[in-house]
Amino acid sequence: MTALDLKNKRIVVTGGAGFLGRQVIAQLCKAGADLQKITVPRSHDCDLRQMESCQRVVSQQDIVVHLAAHVGGIGLNREKPAELFYDNLMMGTQLIHAAYEAGVEKFTCVGTICAYPKFTPVPFKEDDLWNGYPEETNAPYGIAKKALLVQLEAYRQQYNFDGIYLLPVNLYGPEDNFDPSSSHVIPALIRKVHEAQQRGDKHLPVWGDGSPTREFLYSEDAARGIVMATQHYSSHEPVNLGTGYEISIRVLIELICELMGFEGELVWETDKPNGQPRRCLDTERAQKAFGFTATMEFKEGLKRTIDWYRQHAA
């Protein structure tokens, strides 16, 4: 397929003011888009759970990149499963329908790694997406997002609507969400270590037993992958975005402590949930389909994230 020329396209990026969204906008501009023609709807004056808002947002747009999500870590997943299901399903499904009706040329939907079954053979291949139920705490969010893949496949089949679906692994990087009530594992741990240092604590409590593994993708790499897919990919098949590098939570927290100079003792709270046992992606499809490979070395990315947090912690 010939690359989608972004030059004079009107592009809407939902979630564009967020941690990933700002990087996606930077990468769109790098790939030739005009910043003046990029629209970022904000939740305070545009509720994407309402069909009228979705219709207004996609009106006269050429490309939609849907990043907006109601999302958090294990804590939020346990506390608000109904909200996570409803909000993510309604936002996505109405936005896709409104975009189709408005004649949008390309729809890029960013899904979630939480959509994979709890026990997926590692590394996760896209073809395994339907081979079981997601990890319970992730399921309401993961299934709401996975429904959008089904919708895009159906709209492609019936209406020839060009919608693609991407599955980025856990993201991290500068400007991440460090709010303890809704942050993901890396920002949550960085903040925890920083605050323990401020208080002079000798012990650091960490959820679970440290055995689960995760894979992390630097936000700038993820944004580049999303833009490359928007320009060069057109198929009903979902695509993983990741690094293929797997690290246990235990090794991760030890690395964060080392980079931050924390010398206290780790205390594993084994009565708290671990989440999905293993998470690591097969990244071959993205490489073959549109030439995407992550380039940020993990330790360096972690260092940049820590540096950013320390500068902005106040």
Short mmCIF file of C-alpha atoms in Angstrom, two decimals:
data_model
loop_
_atom_site.label_atom_id
_atom_site.label_comp_id
_atom_site.label_asym_id
_atom_site.label_seq_id
_atom_site.Cartn_x
_atom_site.Cartn_y
_atom_site.Cartn_z
CA MET A 1 0.00 0.00 0.00
CA THR A 2 1.20 3.53 -0.73
CA ALA A 3 1.92 5.58 2.37
CA LEU A 4 -0.88 7.83 3.56
CA ASP A 5 0.34 11.39 2.97
CA LEU A 6 -0.39 13.42 6.10
CA LYS A 7 0.46 16.76 4.54
CA ASN A 8 -2.94 18.46 4.27
CA LYS A 9 -4.96 16.02 6.35
CA ARG A 10 -7.29 17.14 9.10
CA ILE A 11 -6.49 14.85 12.01
CA VAL A 12 -8.24 14.39 15.34
CA VAL A 13 -6.30 12.79 18.21
CA THR A 14 -8.54 11.79 21.12
CA GLY A 15 -6.48 11.72 24.31
CA GLY A 16 -4.06 14.03 22.51
CA ALA A 17 -3.35 16.08 25.62
CA GLY A 18 -2.20 12.97 27.51
CA PHE A 19 1.17 11.40 28.08
CA LEU A 20 1.08 9.31 24.86
CA GLY A 21 -1.03 11.82 22.92
CA ARG A 22 1.55 14.61 23.07
CA GLN A 23 4.17 12.22 21.68
CA VAL A 24 1.79 11.07 18.90
CA ILE A 25 1.17 14.69 17.85
CA ALA A 26 4.95 15.31 17.75
CA GLN A 27 5.44 12.20 15.59
CA LEU A 28 2.54 13.15 13.27
CA CYS A 29 4.20 16.54 12.68
CA LYS A 30 7.54 14.83 12.12
CA ALA A 31 5.84 12.66 9.47
CA GLY A 32 4.50 15.72 7.61
CA ALA A 33 1.22 16.64 9.33
CA ASP A 34 0.37 20.32 9.89
CA LEU A 35 0.00 21.11 13.61
CA GLN A 36 -2.69 23.69 12.76
CA LYS A 37 -4.84 20.90 11.30
CA ILE A 38 -4.61 18.60 14.33
CA THR A 39 -7.57 18.75 16.71
CA VAL A 40 -7.42 17.54 20.31
CA PRO A 41 -10.86 17.23 21.95
CA ARG A 42 -10.73 17.81 25.73
CA SER A 43 -12.91 15.81 28.13
CA HIS A 44 -14.11 18.88 30.06
CA ASP A 45 -15.99 20.24 27.03
CA CYS A 46 -16.36 17.10 24.94
CA ASP A 47 -17.71 13.90 26.53
CA LEU A 48 -16.99 11.11 24.05
CA ARG A 49 -19.51 8.89 25.84
CA GLN A 50 -22.16 11.07 24.14
CA MET A 51 -22.88 10.41 20.45
CA GLU A 52 -23.34 14.13 19.68
CA SER A 53 -19.81 14.85 20.96
CA CYS A 54 -18.37 12.07 18.80
CA GLN A 55 -20.20 13.38 15.73
CA ARG A 56 -18.93 16.91 16.38
CA VAL A 57 -15.34 15.70 16.85
CA VAL A 58 -15.14 13.69 13.60
CA SER A 59 -17.03 16.15 11.41
CA GLN A 60 -14.93 17.05 8.33
CA GLN A 61 -11.89 15.15 9.61
CA ASP A 62 -9.73 12.89 7.42
CA ILE A 63 -7.99 10.79 10.09
CA VAL A 64 -8.95 9.79 13.63
CA VAL A 65 -6.36 8.46 16.09
CA HIS A 66 -8.28 7.17 19.11
CA LEU A 67 -6.07 7.12 22.21
CA ALA A 68 -8.56 8.36 24.81
CA ALA A 69 -9.23 5.85 27.56
CA HIS A 70 -10.40 5.64 31.15
CA VAL A 71 -7.51 3.58 32.47
CA GLY A 72 -5.34 2.90 35.52
CA GLY A 73 -3.45 0.21 37.39
CA ILE A 74 -4.65 -2.79 39.43
CA GLY A 75 -6.08 -0.53 42.15
CA LEU A 76 -8.42 1.36 39.80
CA ASN A 77 -9.33 -1.86 37.96
CA ARG A 78 -10.58 -3.38 41.22
CA GLU A 79 -12.32 -0.23 42.43
CA LYS A 80 -14.18 0.87 39.27
CA PRO A 81 -14.70 -2.10 36.90
CA ALA A 82 -18.16 -0.90 35.78
CA GLU A 83 -16.96 2.60 34.90
CA LEU A 84 -13.96 1.21 33.05
CA PHE A 85 -16.17 -1.09 30.97
CA TYR A 86 -18.89 1.45 30.19
CA ASP A 87 -16.71 4.50 29.54
CA ASN A 88 -14.26 2.74 27.22
CA LEU A 89 -16.91 0.85 25.29
CA MET A 90 -19.15 3.88 24.76
CA MET A 91 -16.32 6.22 23.76
CA GLY A 92 -14.86 3.80 21.24
CA THR A 93 -17.94 2.30 19.67
CA GLN A 94 -19.69 5.64 19.10
CA LEU A 95 -16.56 7.30 17.81
CA ILE A 96 -16.01 4.52 15.25
CA HIS A 97 -19.63 4.72 14.10
CA ALA A 98 -19.57 8.51 13.88
CA ALA A 99 -16.28 8.41 11.94
CA TYR A 100 -17.71 5.90 9.46
CA GLU A 101 -20.83 8.04 8.98
CA ALA A 102 -18.71 11.18 8.52
CA GLY A 103 -16.62 9.53 5.78
CA VAL A 104 -13.35 9.56 7.73
CA GLU A 105 -10.56 8.15 5.56
CA LYS A 106 -8.53 6.36 8.28
CA PHE A 107 -9.30 5.31 11.86
CA THR A 108 -6.46 4.16 14.11
CA CYS A 109 -7.71 2.55 17.30
CA VAL A 110 -5.24 2.00 20.12
CA GLY A 111 -6.33 -1.01 22.14
CA THR A 112 -4.75 -2.61 25.18
CA ILE A 113 -2.55 -5.49 26.16
CA CYS A 114 -5.14 -6.21 28.89
CA ALA A 115 -7.31 -7.71 26.13
CA TYR A 116 -5.13 -10.83 25.96
CA PRO A 117 -6.21 -14.00 27.81
CA LYS A 118 -4.84 -14.45 31.35
CA PHE A 119 -2.75 -17.46 30.31
CA THR A 120 -1.48 -16.60 26.85
CA PRO A 121 1.60 -18.47 25.60
CA VAL A 122 4.60 -16.12 25.79
CA PRO A 123 5.46 -14.23 23.64
CA PHE A 124 1.85 -13.13 22.96
CA LYS A 125 0.92 -13.55 19.30
CA GLU A 126 -2.00 -11.56 17.87
CA ASP A 127 -3.66 -14.82 16.78
CA ASP A 128 -3.99 -15.85 20.47
CA LEU A 129 -6.17 -12.86 21.35
CA TRP A 130 -9.39 -14.88 21.52
CA ASN A 131 -8.04 -18.05 23.17
CA GLY A 132 -9.39 -17.37 26.67
CA TYR A 133 -10.67 -14.83 29.20
CA PRO A 134 -8.49 -11.89 30.29
CA GLU A 135 -6.96 -11.66 33.76
CA GLU A 136 -9.94 -10.90 36.04
CA THR A 137 -8.91 -7.45 37.31
CA ASN A 138 -8.19 -6.31 33.72
CA ALA A 139 -11.19 -7.97 32.08
CA PRO A 140 -13.83 -5.17 32.08
CA TYR A 141 -11.37 -2.70 30.55
CA GLY A 142 -9.74 -5.27 28.25
CA ILE A 143 -13.02 -6.64 26.88
CA ALA A 144 -14.49 -3.16 26.29
CA LYS A 145 -11.42 -2.32 24.23
CA LYS A 146 -11.40 -5.68 22.44
CA ALA A 147 -15.01 -5.14 21.32
CA LEU A 148 -13.70 -2.23 19.22
CA LEU A 149 -11.54 -4.63 17.25
CA VAL A 150 -14.65 -6.66 16.38
CA GLN A 151 -16.45 -3.47 15.38
CA LEU A 152 -13.62 -2.33 13.11
CA GLU A 153 -13.44 -5.76 11.46
CA ALA A 154 -17.21 -5.67 10.85
CA TYR A 155 -17.16 -2.13 9.46
CA ARG A 156 -14.27 -3.03 7.15
CA GLN A 157 -16.18 -6.08 5.90
CA GLN A 158 -19.56 -4.36 5.41
CA TYR A 159 -18.63 -0.73 4.66
CA ASN A 160 -15.00 -1.01 3.51
CA PHE A 161 -14.13 1.38 6.38
CA ASP A 162 -10.35 1.61 6.86
CA GLY A 163 -9.92 1.08 10.60
CA ILE A 164 -6.82 -0.50 12.17
CA TYR A 165 -6.29 -1.83 15.70
CA LEU A 166 -3.02 -1.66 17.62
CA LEU A 167 -2.05 -3.40 20.88
CA PRO A 168 0.70 -1.48 22.66
CA VAL A 169 2.29 -3.11 25.68
CA ASN A 170 2.60 -1.17 29.01
CA LEU A 171 3.95 2.31 28.26
CA TYR A 172 6.33 4.45 30.30
CA GLY A 173 8.31 7.64 29.85
CA PRO A 174 8.58 11.31 30.87
CA GLU A 175 5.21 13.03 31.55
CA ASP A 176 3.61 9.72 32.59
CA ASN A 177 0.75 9.68 35.12
CA PHE A 178 2.33 9.51 38.60
CA ASP A 179 -0.97 9.78 40.53
CA PRO A 180 -0.89 6.88 43.04
CA SER A 181 -4.63 6.20 42.65
CA SER A 182 -4.48 5.54 38.90
CA SER A 183 -0.86 5.13 37.76
CA HIS A 184 0.68 2.08 36.12
CA VAL A 185 3.54 0.07 37.57
CA ILE A 186 6.66 2.08 36.55
CA PRO A 187 5.44 5.56 37.57
CA ALA A 188 3.86 4.09 40.72
CA LEU A 189 7.17 2.48 41.76
CA ILE A 190 9.25 5.56 40.92
CA ARG A 191 6.98 7.74 43.06
CA LYS A 192 7.00 5.16 45.87
CA VAL A 193 10.80 5.04 45.97
CA HIS A 194 11.09 8.85 45.75
CA GLU A 195 8.68 9.37 48.66
CA ALA A 196 10.39 6.67 50.74
CA GLN A 197 13.68 8.52 50.19
CA GLN A 198 12.11 11.85 51.19
CA ARG A 199 10.90 10.30 54.46
CA GLY A 200 14.15 8.40 55.05
CA ASP A 201 12.34 5.01 55.14
CA LYS A 202 14.43 1.86 55.51
CA HIS A 203 11.71 -0.43 54.06
CA LEU A 204 9.72 -0.29 50.81
CA PRO A 205 6.43 -2.24 50.62
CA VAL A 206 5.68 -3.60 47.10
CA TRP A 207 2.44 -5.31 45.97
CA GLY A 208 2.54 -9.03 45.13
CA ASP A 209 5.54 -11.35 45.22
CA GLY A 210 7.65 -9.90 42.40
CA SER A 211 7.27 -12.93 40.14
CA PRO A 212 5.05 -11.53 37.33
CA THR A 213 6.85 -10.37 34.22
CA ARG A 214 6.07 -7.33 32.12
CA GLU A 215 7.26 -5.69 28.96
CA PHE A 216 7.47 -1.92 28.65
CA LEU A 217 7.48 0.36 25.63
CA TYR A 218 8.91 3.89 25.79
CA SER A 219 6.19 6.43 24.94
CA GLU A 220 8.13 7.99 22.06
CA ASP A 221 8.64 4.55 20.46
CA ALA A 222 4.93 3.78 20.88
CA ALA A 223 3.96 7.08 19.25
CA ARG A 224 6.27 6.43 16.31
CA GLY A 225 4.71 2.97 15.87
CA ILE A 226 1.18 4.41 15.94
CA VAL A 227 2.01 6.99 13.26
CA MET A 228 3.85 4.44 11.08
CA ALA A 229 0.81 2.14 11.26
CA THR A 230 -1.56 5.01 10.42
CA GLN A 231 0.47 5.77 7.31
CA HIS A 232 1.50 2.32 6.14
CA TYR A 233 -0.95 -0.30 7.48
CA SER A 234 -4.42 -1.23 6.32
CA SER A 235 -5.80 -4.58 7.47
CA HIS A 236 -8.37 -6.10 9.82
CA GLU A 237 -5.62 -7.96 11.69
CA PRO A 238 -4.62 -6.44 15.06
CA VAL A 239 -0.95 -5.58 15.57
CA ASN A 240 1.21 -5.70 18.71
CA LEU A 241 3.50 -2.77 19.49
CA GLY A 242 6.29 -3.69 21.88
CA THR A 243 9.94 -4.49 22.37
CA GLY A 244 9.91 -8.24 23.01
CA TYR A 245 11.97 -7.59 26.19
CA GLU A 246 10.51 -9.23 29.32
CA ILE A 247 11.42 -8.21 32.88
CA SER A 248 10.10 -9.44 36.25
CA ILE A 249 8.58 -6.96 38.70
CA ARG A 250 11.28 -7.98 41.21
CA VAL A 251 14.13 -7.12 38.79
CA LEU A 252 12.29 -3.94 37.74
CA ILE A 253 11.97 -2.56 41.28
CA GLU A 254 15.60 -3.50 42.03
CA LEU A 255 16.68 -1.59 38.91
CA ILE A 256 14.59 1.46 39.89
CA CYS A 257 16.08 1.39 43.40
CA GLU A 258 19.58 1.17 41.90
CA LEU A 259 18.99 4.07 39.48
CA MET A 260 17.45 6.19 42.25
CA GLY A 261 20.03 5.28 44.89
CA PHE A 262 17.55 3.73 47.35
CA GLU A 263 19.26 1.26 49.68
CA GLY A 264 16.34 0.19 51.90
CA GLU A 265 14.85 -3.28 52.04
CA LEU A 266 11.98 -4.43 49.78
CA VAL A 267 8.96 -5.88 51.62
CA TRP A 268 6.74 -8.03 49.38
CA GLU A 269 3.02 -7.73 50.23
CA THR A 270 1.99 -11.20 49.09
CA ASP A 271 -1.64 -10.68 50.19
CA LYS A 272 -1.95 -8.08 47.38
CA PRO A 273 -2.71 -9.16 43.77
CA ASN A 274 0.04 -9.94 41.25
CA GLY A 275 -2.04 -9.29 38.11
CA GLN A 276 -1.36 -11.28 34.94
CA PRO A 277 1.49 -13.82 35.47
CA ARG A 278 3.51 -13.02 32.34
CA ARG A 279 3.36 -10.39 29.65
CA CYS A 280 5.63 -10.21 26.64
CA LEU A 281 4.76 -9.63 22.99
CA ASP A 282 5.66 -11.18 19.70
CA THR A 283 6.50 -8.05 17.65
CA GLU A 284 7.08 -9.66 14.26
CA ARG A 285 3.84 -8.51 12.61
CA ALA A 286 4.56 -4.78 13.20
CA GLN A 287 8.07 -5.22 11.86
CA LYS A 288 6.90 -7.01 8.69
CA ALA A 289 3.74 -4.97 8.07
CA PHE A 290 5.09 -1.43 8.50
CA GLY A 291 8.73 -1.69 9.55
CA PHE A 292 8.34 -0.77 13.22
CA THR A 293 11.05 -1.67 15.76
CA ALA A 294 11.42 -0.06 19.20
CA THR A 295 14.77 1.69 19.66
CA MET A 296 14.90 2.97 23.27
CA GLU A 297 17.11 0.84 25.52
CA PHE A 298 15.11 0.05 28.70
CA LYS A 299 17.57 1.26 31.33
CA GLU A 300 18.08 4.55 29.47
CA GLY A 301 14.31 5.08 29.11
CA LEU A 302 13.86 4.38 32.82
CA LYS A 303 16.60 6.88 33.68
CA ARG A 304 14.92 9.60 31.57
CA THR A 305 11.57 8.88 33.24
CA ILE A 306 13.11 9.10 36.73
CA ASP A 307 14.93 12.34 35.83
CA TRP A 308 11.71 13.89 34.56
CA TYR A 309 9.80 12.87 37.70
CA ARG A 310 12.47 14.25 40.01
CA GLN A 311 12.37 17.60 38.22
CA HIS A 312 8.57 17.75 38.43
CA ALA A 313 7.86 15.91 41.71
CA ALA A 314 6.94 19.10 43.58
#
